[in-house]
Tab-separated table of C-alpha atoms in Angstrom:
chain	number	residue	atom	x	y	z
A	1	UNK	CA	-37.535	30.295	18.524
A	2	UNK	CA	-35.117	27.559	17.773
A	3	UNK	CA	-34.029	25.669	20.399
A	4	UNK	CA	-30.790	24.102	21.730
A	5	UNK	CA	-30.233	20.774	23.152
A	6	UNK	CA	-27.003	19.575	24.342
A	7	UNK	CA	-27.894	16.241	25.274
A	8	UNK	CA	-29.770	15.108	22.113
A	9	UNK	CA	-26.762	16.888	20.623
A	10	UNK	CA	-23.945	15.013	21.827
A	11	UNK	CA	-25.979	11.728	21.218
A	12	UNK	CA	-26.257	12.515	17.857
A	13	UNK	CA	-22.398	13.639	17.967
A	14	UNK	CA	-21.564	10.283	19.514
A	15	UNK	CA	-23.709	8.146	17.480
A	16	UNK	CA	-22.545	9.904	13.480
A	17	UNK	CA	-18.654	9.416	14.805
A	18	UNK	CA	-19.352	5.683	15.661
A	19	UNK	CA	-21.141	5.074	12.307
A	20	UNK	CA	-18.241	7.155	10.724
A	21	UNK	CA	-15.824	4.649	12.158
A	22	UNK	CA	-17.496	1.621	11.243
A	23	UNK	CA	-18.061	3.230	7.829
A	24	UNK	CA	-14.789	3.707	7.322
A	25	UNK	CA	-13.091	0.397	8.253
A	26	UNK	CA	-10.161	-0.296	5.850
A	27	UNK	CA	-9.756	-4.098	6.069
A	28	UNK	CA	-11.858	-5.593	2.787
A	29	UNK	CA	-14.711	-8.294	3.213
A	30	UNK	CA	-13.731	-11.802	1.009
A	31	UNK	CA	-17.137	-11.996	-1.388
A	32	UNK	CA	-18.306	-15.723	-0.591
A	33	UNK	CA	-16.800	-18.146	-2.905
A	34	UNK	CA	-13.669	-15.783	-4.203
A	35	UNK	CA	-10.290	-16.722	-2.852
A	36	UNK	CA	-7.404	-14.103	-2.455
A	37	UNK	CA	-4.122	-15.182	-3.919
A	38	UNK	CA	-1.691	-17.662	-1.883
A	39	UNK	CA	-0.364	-15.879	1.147
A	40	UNK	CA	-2.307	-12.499	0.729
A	41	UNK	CA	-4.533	-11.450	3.724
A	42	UNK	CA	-7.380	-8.501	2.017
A	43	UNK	CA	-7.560	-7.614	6.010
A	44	UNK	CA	-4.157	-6.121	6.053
A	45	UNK	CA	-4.274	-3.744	3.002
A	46	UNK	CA	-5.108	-0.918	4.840
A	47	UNK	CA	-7.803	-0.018	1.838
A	48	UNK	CA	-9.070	3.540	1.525
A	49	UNK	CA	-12.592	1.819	1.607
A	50	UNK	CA	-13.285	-1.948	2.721
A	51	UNK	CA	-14.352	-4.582	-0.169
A	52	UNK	CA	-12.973	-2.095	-3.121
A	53	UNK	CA	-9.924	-1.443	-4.728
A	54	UNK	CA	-9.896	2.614	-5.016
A	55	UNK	CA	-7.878	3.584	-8.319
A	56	UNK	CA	-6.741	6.917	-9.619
A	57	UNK	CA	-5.952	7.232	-13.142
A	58	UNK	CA	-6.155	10.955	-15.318
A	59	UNK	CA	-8.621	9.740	-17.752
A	60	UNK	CA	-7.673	11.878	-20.541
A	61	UNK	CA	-4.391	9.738	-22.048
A	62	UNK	CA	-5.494	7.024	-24.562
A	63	UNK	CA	-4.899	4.365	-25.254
A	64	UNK	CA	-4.337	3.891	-21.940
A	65	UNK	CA	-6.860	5.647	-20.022
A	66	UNK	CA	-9.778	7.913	-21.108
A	67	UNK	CA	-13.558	8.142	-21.206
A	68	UNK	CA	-15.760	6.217	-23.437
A	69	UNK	CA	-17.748	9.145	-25.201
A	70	UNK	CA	-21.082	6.831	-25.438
A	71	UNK	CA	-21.019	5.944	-21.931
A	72	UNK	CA	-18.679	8.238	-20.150
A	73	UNK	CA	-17.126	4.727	-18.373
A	74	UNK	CA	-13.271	4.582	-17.797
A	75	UNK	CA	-12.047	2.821	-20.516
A	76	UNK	CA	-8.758	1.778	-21.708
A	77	UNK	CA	-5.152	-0.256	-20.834
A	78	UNK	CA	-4.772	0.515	-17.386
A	79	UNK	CA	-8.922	0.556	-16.250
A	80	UNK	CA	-9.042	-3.376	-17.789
A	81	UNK	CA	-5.866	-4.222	-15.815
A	82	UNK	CA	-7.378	-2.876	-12.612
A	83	UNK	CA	-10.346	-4.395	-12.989
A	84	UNK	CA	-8.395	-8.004	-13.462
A	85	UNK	CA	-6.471	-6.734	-10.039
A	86	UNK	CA	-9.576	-5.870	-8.187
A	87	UNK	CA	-10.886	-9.665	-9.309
A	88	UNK	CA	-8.034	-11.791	-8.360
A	89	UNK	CA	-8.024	-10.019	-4.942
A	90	UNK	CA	-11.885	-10.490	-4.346
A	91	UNK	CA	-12.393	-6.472	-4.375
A	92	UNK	CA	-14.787	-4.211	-6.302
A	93	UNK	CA	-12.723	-2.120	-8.756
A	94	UNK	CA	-13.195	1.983	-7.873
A	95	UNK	CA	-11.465	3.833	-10.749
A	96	UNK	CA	-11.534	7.553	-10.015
A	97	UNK	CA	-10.694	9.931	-12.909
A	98	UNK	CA	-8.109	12.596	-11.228
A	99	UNK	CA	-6.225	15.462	-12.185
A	100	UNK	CA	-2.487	13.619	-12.881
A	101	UNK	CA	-0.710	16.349	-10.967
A	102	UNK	CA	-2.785	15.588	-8.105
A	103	UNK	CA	-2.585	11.615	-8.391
A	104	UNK	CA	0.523	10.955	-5.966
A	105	UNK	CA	-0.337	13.359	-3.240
A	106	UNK	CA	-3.769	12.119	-3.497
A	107	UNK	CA	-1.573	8.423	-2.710
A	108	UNK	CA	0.842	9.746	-0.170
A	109	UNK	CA	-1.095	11.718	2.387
A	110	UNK	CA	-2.259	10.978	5.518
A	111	UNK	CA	-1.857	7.485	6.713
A	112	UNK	CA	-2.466	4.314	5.253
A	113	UNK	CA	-6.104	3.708	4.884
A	114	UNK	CA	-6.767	7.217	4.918
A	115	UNK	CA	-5.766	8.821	1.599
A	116	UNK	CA	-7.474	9.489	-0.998
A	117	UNK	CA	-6.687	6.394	-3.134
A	118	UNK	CA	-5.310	2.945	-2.599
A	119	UNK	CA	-2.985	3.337	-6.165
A	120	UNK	CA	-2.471	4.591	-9.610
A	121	UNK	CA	-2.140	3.182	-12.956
A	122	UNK	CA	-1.608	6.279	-15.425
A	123	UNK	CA	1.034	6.012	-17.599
A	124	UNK	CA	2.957	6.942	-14.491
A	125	UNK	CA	6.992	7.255	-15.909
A	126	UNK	CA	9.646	5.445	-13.451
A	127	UNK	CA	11.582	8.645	-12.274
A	128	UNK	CA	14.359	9.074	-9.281
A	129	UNK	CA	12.031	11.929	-8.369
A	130	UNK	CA	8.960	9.992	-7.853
A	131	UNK	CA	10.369	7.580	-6.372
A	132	UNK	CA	11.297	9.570	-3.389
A	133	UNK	CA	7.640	10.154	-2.752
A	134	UNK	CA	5.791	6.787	-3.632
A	135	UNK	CA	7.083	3.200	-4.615
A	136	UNK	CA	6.598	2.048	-8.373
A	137	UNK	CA	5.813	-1.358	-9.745
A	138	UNK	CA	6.869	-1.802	-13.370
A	139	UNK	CA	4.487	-3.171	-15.658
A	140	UNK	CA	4.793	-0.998	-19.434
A	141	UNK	CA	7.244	0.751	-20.787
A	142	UNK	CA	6.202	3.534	-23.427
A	143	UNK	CA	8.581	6.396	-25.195
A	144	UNK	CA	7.911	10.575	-25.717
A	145	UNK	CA	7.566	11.473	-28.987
A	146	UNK	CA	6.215	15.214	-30.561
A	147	UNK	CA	3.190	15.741	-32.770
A	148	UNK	CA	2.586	18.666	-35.335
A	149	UNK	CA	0.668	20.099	-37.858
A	150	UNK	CA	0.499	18.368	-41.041
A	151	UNK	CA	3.632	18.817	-43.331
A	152	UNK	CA	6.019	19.785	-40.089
A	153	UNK	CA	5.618	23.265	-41.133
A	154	UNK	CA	8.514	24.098	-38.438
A	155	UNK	CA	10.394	21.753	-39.388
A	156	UNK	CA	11.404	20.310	-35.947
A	157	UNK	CA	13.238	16.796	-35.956
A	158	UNK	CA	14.286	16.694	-32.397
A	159	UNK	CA	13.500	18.307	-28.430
A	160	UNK	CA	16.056	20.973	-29.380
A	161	UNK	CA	13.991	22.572	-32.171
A	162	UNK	CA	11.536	23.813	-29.977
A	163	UNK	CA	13.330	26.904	-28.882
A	164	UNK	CA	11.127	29.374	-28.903
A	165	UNK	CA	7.754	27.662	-30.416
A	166	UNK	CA	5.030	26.971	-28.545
A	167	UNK	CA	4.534	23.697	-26.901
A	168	UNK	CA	1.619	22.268	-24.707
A	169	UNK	CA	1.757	19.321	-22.237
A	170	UNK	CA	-0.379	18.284	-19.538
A	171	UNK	CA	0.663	19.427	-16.405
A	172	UNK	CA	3.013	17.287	-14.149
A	173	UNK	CA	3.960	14.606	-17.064
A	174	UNK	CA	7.540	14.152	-17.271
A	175	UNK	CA	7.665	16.291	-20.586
A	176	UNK	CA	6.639	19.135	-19.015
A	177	UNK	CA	9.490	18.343	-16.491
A	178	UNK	CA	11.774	18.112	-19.211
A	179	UNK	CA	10.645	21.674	-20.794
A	180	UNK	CA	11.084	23.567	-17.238
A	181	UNK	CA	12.357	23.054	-14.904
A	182	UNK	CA	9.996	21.337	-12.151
A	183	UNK	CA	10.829	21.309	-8.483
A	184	UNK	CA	11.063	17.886	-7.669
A	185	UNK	CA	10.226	16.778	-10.853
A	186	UNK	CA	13.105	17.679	-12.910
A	187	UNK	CA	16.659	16.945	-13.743
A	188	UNK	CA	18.805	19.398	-14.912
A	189	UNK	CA	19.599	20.575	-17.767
A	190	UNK	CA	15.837	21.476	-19.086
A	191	UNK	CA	15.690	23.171	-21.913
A	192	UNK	CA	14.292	26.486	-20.763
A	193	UNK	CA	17.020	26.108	-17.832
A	194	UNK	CA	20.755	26.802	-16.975
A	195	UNK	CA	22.317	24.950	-19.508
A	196	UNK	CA	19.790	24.003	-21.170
A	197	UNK	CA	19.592	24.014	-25.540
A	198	UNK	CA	16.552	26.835	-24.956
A	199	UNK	CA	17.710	28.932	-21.992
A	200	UNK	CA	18.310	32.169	-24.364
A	201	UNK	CA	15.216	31.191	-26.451
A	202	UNK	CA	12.757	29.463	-24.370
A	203	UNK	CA	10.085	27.194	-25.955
A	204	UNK	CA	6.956	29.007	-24.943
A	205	UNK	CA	5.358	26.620	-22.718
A	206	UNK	CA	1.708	25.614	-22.254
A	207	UNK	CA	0.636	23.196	-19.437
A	208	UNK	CA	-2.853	22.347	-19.749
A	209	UNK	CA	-4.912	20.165	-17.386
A	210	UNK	CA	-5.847	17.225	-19.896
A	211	UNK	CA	-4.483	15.360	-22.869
A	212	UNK	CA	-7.269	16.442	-25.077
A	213	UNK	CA	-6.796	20.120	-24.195
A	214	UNK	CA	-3.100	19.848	-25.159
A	215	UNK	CA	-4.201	17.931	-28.871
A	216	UNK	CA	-7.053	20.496	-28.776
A	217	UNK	CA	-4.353	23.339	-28.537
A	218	UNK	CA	-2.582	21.501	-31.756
A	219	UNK	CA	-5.620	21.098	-33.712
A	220	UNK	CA	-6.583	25.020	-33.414
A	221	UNK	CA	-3.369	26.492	-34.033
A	222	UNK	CA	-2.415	27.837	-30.579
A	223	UNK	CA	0.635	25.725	-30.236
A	224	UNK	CA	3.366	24.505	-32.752
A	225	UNK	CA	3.661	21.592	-31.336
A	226	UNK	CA	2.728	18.624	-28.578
A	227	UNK	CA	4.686	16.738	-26.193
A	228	UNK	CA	3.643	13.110	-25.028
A	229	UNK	CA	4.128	9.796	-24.530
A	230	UNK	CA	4.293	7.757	-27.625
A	231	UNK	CA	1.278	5.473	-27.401
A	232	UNK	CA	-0.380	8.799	-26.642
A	233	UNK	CA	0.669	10.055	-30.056
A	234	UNK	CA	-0.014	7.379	-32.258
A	235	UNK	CA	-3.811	7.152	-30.494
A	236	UNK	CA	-4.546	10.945	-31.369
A	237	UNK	CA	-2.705	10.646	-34.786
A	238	UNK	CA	-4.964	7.821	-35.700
A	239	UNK	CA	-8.173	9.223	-34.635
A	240	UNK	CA	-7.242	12.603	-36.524
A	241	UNK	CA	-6.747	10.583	-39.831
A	242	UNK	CA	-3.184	10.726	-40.128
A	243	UNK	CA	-3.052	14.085	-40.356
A	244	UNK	CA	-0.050	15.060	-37.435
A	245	UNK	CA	3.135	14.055	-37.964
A	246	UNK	CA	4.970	11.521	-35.267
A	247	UNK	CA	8.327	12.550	-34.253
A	248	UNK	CA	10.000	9.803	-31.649
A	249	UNK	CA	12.542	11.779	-29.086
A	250	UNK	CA	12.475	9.375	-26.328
A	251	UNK	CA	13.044	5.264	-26.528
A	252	UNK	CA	10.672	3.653	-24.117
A	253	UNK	CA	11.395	3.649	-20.797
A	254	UNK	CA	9.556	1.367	-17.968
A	255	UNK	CA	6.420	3.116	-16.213
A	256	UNK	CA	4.795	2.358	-12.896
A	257	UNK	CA	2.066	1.398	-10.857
A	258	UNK	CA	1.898	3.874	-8.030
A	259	UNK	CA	1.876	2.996	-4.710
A	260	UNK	CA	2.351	4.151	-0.839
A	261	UNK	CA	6.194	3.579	0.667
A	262	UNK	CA	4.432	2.317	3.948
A	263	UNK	CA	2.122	-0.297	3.140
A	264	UNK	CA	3.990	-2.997	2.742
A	265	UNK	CA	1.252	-5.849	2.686
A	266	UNK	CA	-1.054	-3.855	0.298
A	267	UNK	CA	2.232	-3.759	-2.676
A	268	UNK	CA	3.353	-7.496	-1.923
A	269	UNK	CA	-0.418	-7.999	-2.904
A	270	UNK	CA	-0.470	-6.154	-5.920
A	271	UNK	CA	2.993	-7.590	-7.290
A	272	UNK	CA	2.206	-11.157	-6.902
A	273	UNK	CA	-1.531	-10.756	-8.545
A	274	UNK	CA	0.930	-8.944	-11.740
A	275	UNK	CA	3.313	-11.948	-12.006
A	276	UNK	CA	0.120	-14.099	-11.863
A	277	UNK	CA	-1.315	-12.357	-14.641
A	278	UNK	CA	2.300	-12.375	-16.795
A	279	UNK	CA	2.787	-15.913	-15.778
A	280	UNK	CA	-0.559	-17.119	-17.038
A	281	UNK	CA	-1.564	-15.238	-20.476
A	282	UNK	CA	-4.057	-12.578	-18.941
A	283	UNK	CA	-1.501	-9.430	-19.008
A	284	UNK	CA	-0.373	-10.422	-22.898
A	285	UNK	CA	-4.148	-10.843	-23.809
A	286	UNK	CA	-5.512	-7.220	-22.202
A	287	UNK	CA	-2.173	-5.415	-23.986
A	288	UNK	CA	-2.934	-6.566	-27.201
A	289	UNK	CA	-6.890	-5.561	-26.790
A	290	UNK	CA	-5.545	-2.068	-26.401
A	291	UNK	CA	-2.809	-2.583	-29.517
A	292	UNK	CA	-0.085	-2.031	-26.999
A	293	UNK	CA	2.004	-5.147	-27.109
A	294	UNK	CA	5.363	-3.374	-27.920
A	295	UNK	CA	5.223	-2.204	-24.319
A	296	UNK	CA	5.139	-5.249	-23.067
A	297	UNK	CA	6.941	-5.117	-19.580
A	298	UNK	CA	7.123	-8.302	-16.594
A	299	UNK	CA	8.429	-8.105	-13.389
A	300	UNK	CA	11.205	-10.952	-14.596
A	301	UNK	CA	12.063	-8.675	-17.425
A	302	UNK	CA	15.056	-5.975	-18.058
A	303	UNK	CA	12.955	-3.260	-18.180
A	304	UNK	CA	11.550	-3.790	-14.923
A	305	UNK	CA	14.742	-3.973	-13.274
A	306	UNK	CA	16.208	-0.697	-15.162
A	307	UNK	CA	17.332	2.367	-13.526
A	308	UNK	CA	14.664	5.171	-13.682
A	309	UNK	CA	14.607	7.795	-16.401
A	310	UNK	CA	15.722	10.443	-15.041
């Protein structure tokens, strides 16, 4: 028969919790012979897990983010910047491929040190919205633009011509929020809301879970069209040989590094390594590895000091 100790049980009970806690100590360890910037303290960043800097990024959404097919490593814009952050603050990068929708709760809950991720670089729009939830440090600015089938055999020139096609998106961009309407996502009017150019002939909406099921959804004729940030376009247009058409609906409009309201210490970090990296040549050089350049954005810089999109 199997039998029951309480003694040996509550040691053991006693002894996991301790390790737990020590495990799970926030403050980050300075490697020997790295030095944090001028006046930052890596003990008072409340990390998610000590020495690292824990990442979330939806690695579907090149060129900025998405999986090297030969390796399956996070490649891309925002993965090289975080791994320059991670350096200059004497931490171990930790990029974690997430769902997007998921991304700022996965930022937001619990208390600092104990959520799921210490920020997130992906492609992240500047929004009043968001901004109620999480703070947002400005460092690219990208437009929306459409893609469809070779020839634009529907025609469609602008967001309005949608009514009633069929359009995919991955879920909880800002394009979806602009489609329908998104509690607290949106602002109205969406098109398939009150007011809205598609409220009496909705545009038959499809949010999928990744970029490449949306240009997927294009490719095998399930949807008319796509809706996504313009960088995002011109990447999948290239790789498919030219053979979508581009249409721009959207200027470019700053996006964001996501991170917690409450942690004051841990964003004061991250903004002084970024004006490092602007001021000295290092945040010019990794945009133009990724032919991205044109969304050049510094904390010094209009676009950084914008009002949000929407």
């Amino acid at each position: 028969m199997r039998s029951f100790r309480p003694a040996l049980l509550l040691m053991a009970l006693v002894s996991s919790l301790f390790m737990a806690a020590c495990g799970s100590s926030s403050t980050a360890s300075v490697p020997a012979g790295c030095t944090p910037p001028t006046g930052v303290d890596t003990t008072k960043l409340s990390l998610v897990s000590a020495g690292k800097l824990t990442v979330a990024t939806d690695a579907s959404y090149p060129p900025q983010e998405n999986k090297d097919p030969a390796t399956s490593s996070i490649i891309g814009l925002e993965p090289d910047l975080v791994k320059e952050f991670a350096k200059r603050l004497c931490l171990t990068p930790n990029i974690q491929d997430a769902k997007f929708d998921s991304i700022l709760t996965g930022i937001t809950a619990a208390t600092p040190g104990n959520q799921n991720y210490d920020m997130s670089l992906s492609a992240f729009t500047i929004t009043s919205a968001r901004l109620k939830q999480v703070d947002m440090i400005p460092y690219f600015t990208a437009g929306e633009s459409l893609l469809v089938a070779s020839g634009n055999p529907k025609n469609i020139k602008s967001k309005n011509d949608l009514c009633g096609l069929a359009v995919a998106v991955e879920a909880g961009t800002v394009e979806e929020a602009e489609i329908k309407l998104v509690e607290g996502s949106s602002t109205p009017p969406v098109l398939n809301g009150a007011g809205g150019a598609c409220v009496k002939n909705p545009v038959k909406l499809q949010s999928l879970g990744t970029q490449d099921q949306v240009i997927q959804a294009l490719q095998n004729g399930s949807v008319d069209a796509t809706y996504q940030d313009s960088p995002v376009s011109g990447y999948y247009n290239k790789k498919a040989g030219g053979n979508f058409v581009e249409i721009t609906t959207v200027s470019p409009a700053p996006e964001g590094i996501v991170v917690r309201k409450d942690n004051t210490p841990f964003e004061s970090a991250i903004k002084a390594v970024l004006k490092a990296m602007q001021s000295d040549g290092t945040y010019d050089s990794i945009l133009k590895t990724w032919g991205l350049s044109n969304g050049t954005c510094t904390l010094d810089s209009a676009c950084a000091t914008g009002a949000p999109t929407a």
